Amino acid sequence: MSDKKKSGGAFAVAQRLGRSLMLPIATLPAAGLLNRLGAADMLGADGLAKHASWLQPVADVMAAAGGAVFNNLALIFAVGVAVGFAKKSDGSTGVAGLFGYLVFQGVLAALAPRWGAGGATPEENTINYGVLGGIIIGITAAMLWQRYYRIKLPDWLAFFGGRRFVPIITSLAAIVIAVVLALVYPAFNWLINEQLGGWLMNAGTQGGVSAVVAAFVFGTVNRLLIPFGLHHLLNSIPWFQLGSCTGADGSTQHGDITCFFNGVDGTNAWTGSFMTGFFPIMMFALPAAALAIWHTARPEKRKATGALMVSVALTAFITGITEPLEYAFAYVAFPLYAVHAVLTGTSLALVNALGIKDGFAFSAGAIDYLLNFGKSSELSGGALQGPILLVVIGLLYAVVYYFLFRFLIVKLGFSTPGREADDVDSFKEAQAAAEKSTGKAADKERQR
């Protein structure tokens, strides 16, 4: 097979994957807003409910509604990708994705005490591949559905033939996939948590150039790990273990997030190193990337793409929830995503070098930016040197992101949202393939 055919095949697969991701991604902005509004520091106990207790049930409902989506995000992607990735799918494709993911998670849970991580005891360990696990199972279900949805079994097994066979074979495949991924999980934990996390613990507390480099590495690797669902292995190190400060009760506390909010008497002056640089990216740079994706969409798809990009960009800006936007190009244009990861690292390094301090209880969106404006000003030596300068940096990153993303998308032909092949063409191809596999094409030739 020629390189041209191989690249064309890879491009077609990327387009199919991109289309299949759009349905689950489209559900996330609303869930993200509900999740943020229901947080304790918004409508909850530490926010407006402190002054109006009747808002607490409202906050609980919003948090539960948004959390239900994000807690089951991988499952949503498994079903959505299964239906969207198959060239000619129906409800049984989604059922296969559902069955496969439930089996996948069940096997991982069974193996977690042996090969998992993160728990105080082996029984509390977990194996978490996040959305990546859902996408893998979704693609597997789609491919198995295309291959077996017309299978004929012996008479005594005929009831399980056809579409009924697909969830069965998908579940068996999910067992194998789960075992393989569980086997390699300890290696990921050793590399990310113990080795890289251990280095961050040392470099991040030394200050100076070492801290700047540590911030760059953390920002870059943090973004690179998100598509693989492994970022949680790294995040806990700087955010909840690194450094120390004195709490209001005199206790010693640890972690960038913990000490930013709880440290007193100047013991938290070092905090923000592993949080501040996310604000320019999440509030300004990624929304600019969404604008570039919108503007590079095909003319006939620009309106629909714009509606999606505006919603995910607003979600990123307001709440700091960027997964809906990042997932839109992470899997179909990973080189573009890698550029984004490196630029995120430079943002963390830059604000660290400038001495800007800021933090978040939820994520680096406008809500946390406004809530922590005073504390950021205090730790940064003033509003101009802190949160206001952070906005200026964010606007500069927005310009860089917009023009760089627009150039790379067009130059390298990435299948970002709105640039996929027409669904009509794909449907015609699927019809032709189905006719060929069932012999209908040959029947048509004989009838002529």
mmCIF file of N, CA and C in Angstrom, residues 46 280 433:
data_model
loop_
_atom_site.group_PDB
_atom_site.id
_atom_site.type_symbol
_atom_site.label_atom_id
_atom_site.label_comp_id
_atom_site.label_asym_id
_atom_site.label_seq_id
_atom_site.Cartn_x
_atom_site.Cartn_y
_atom_site.Cartn_z
ATOM 1 N N ASP A 46 -20.477 28.051 51.015
ATOM 2 C CA ASP A 46 -19.466 29.100 51.169
ATOM 3 C C ASP A 46 -19.746 30.313 50.294
ATOM 4 N N PRO A 280 -4.378 32.462 31.909
ATOM 5 C CA PRO A 280 -4.294 33.006 30.546
ATOM 6 C C PRO A 280 -4.722 32.015 29.474
ATOM 7 N N ALA A 433 -20.682 -0.035 0.934
ATOM 8 C CA ALA A 433 -19.957 -1.098 1.635
ATOM 9 C C ALA A 433 -20.918 -2.155 2.163
#
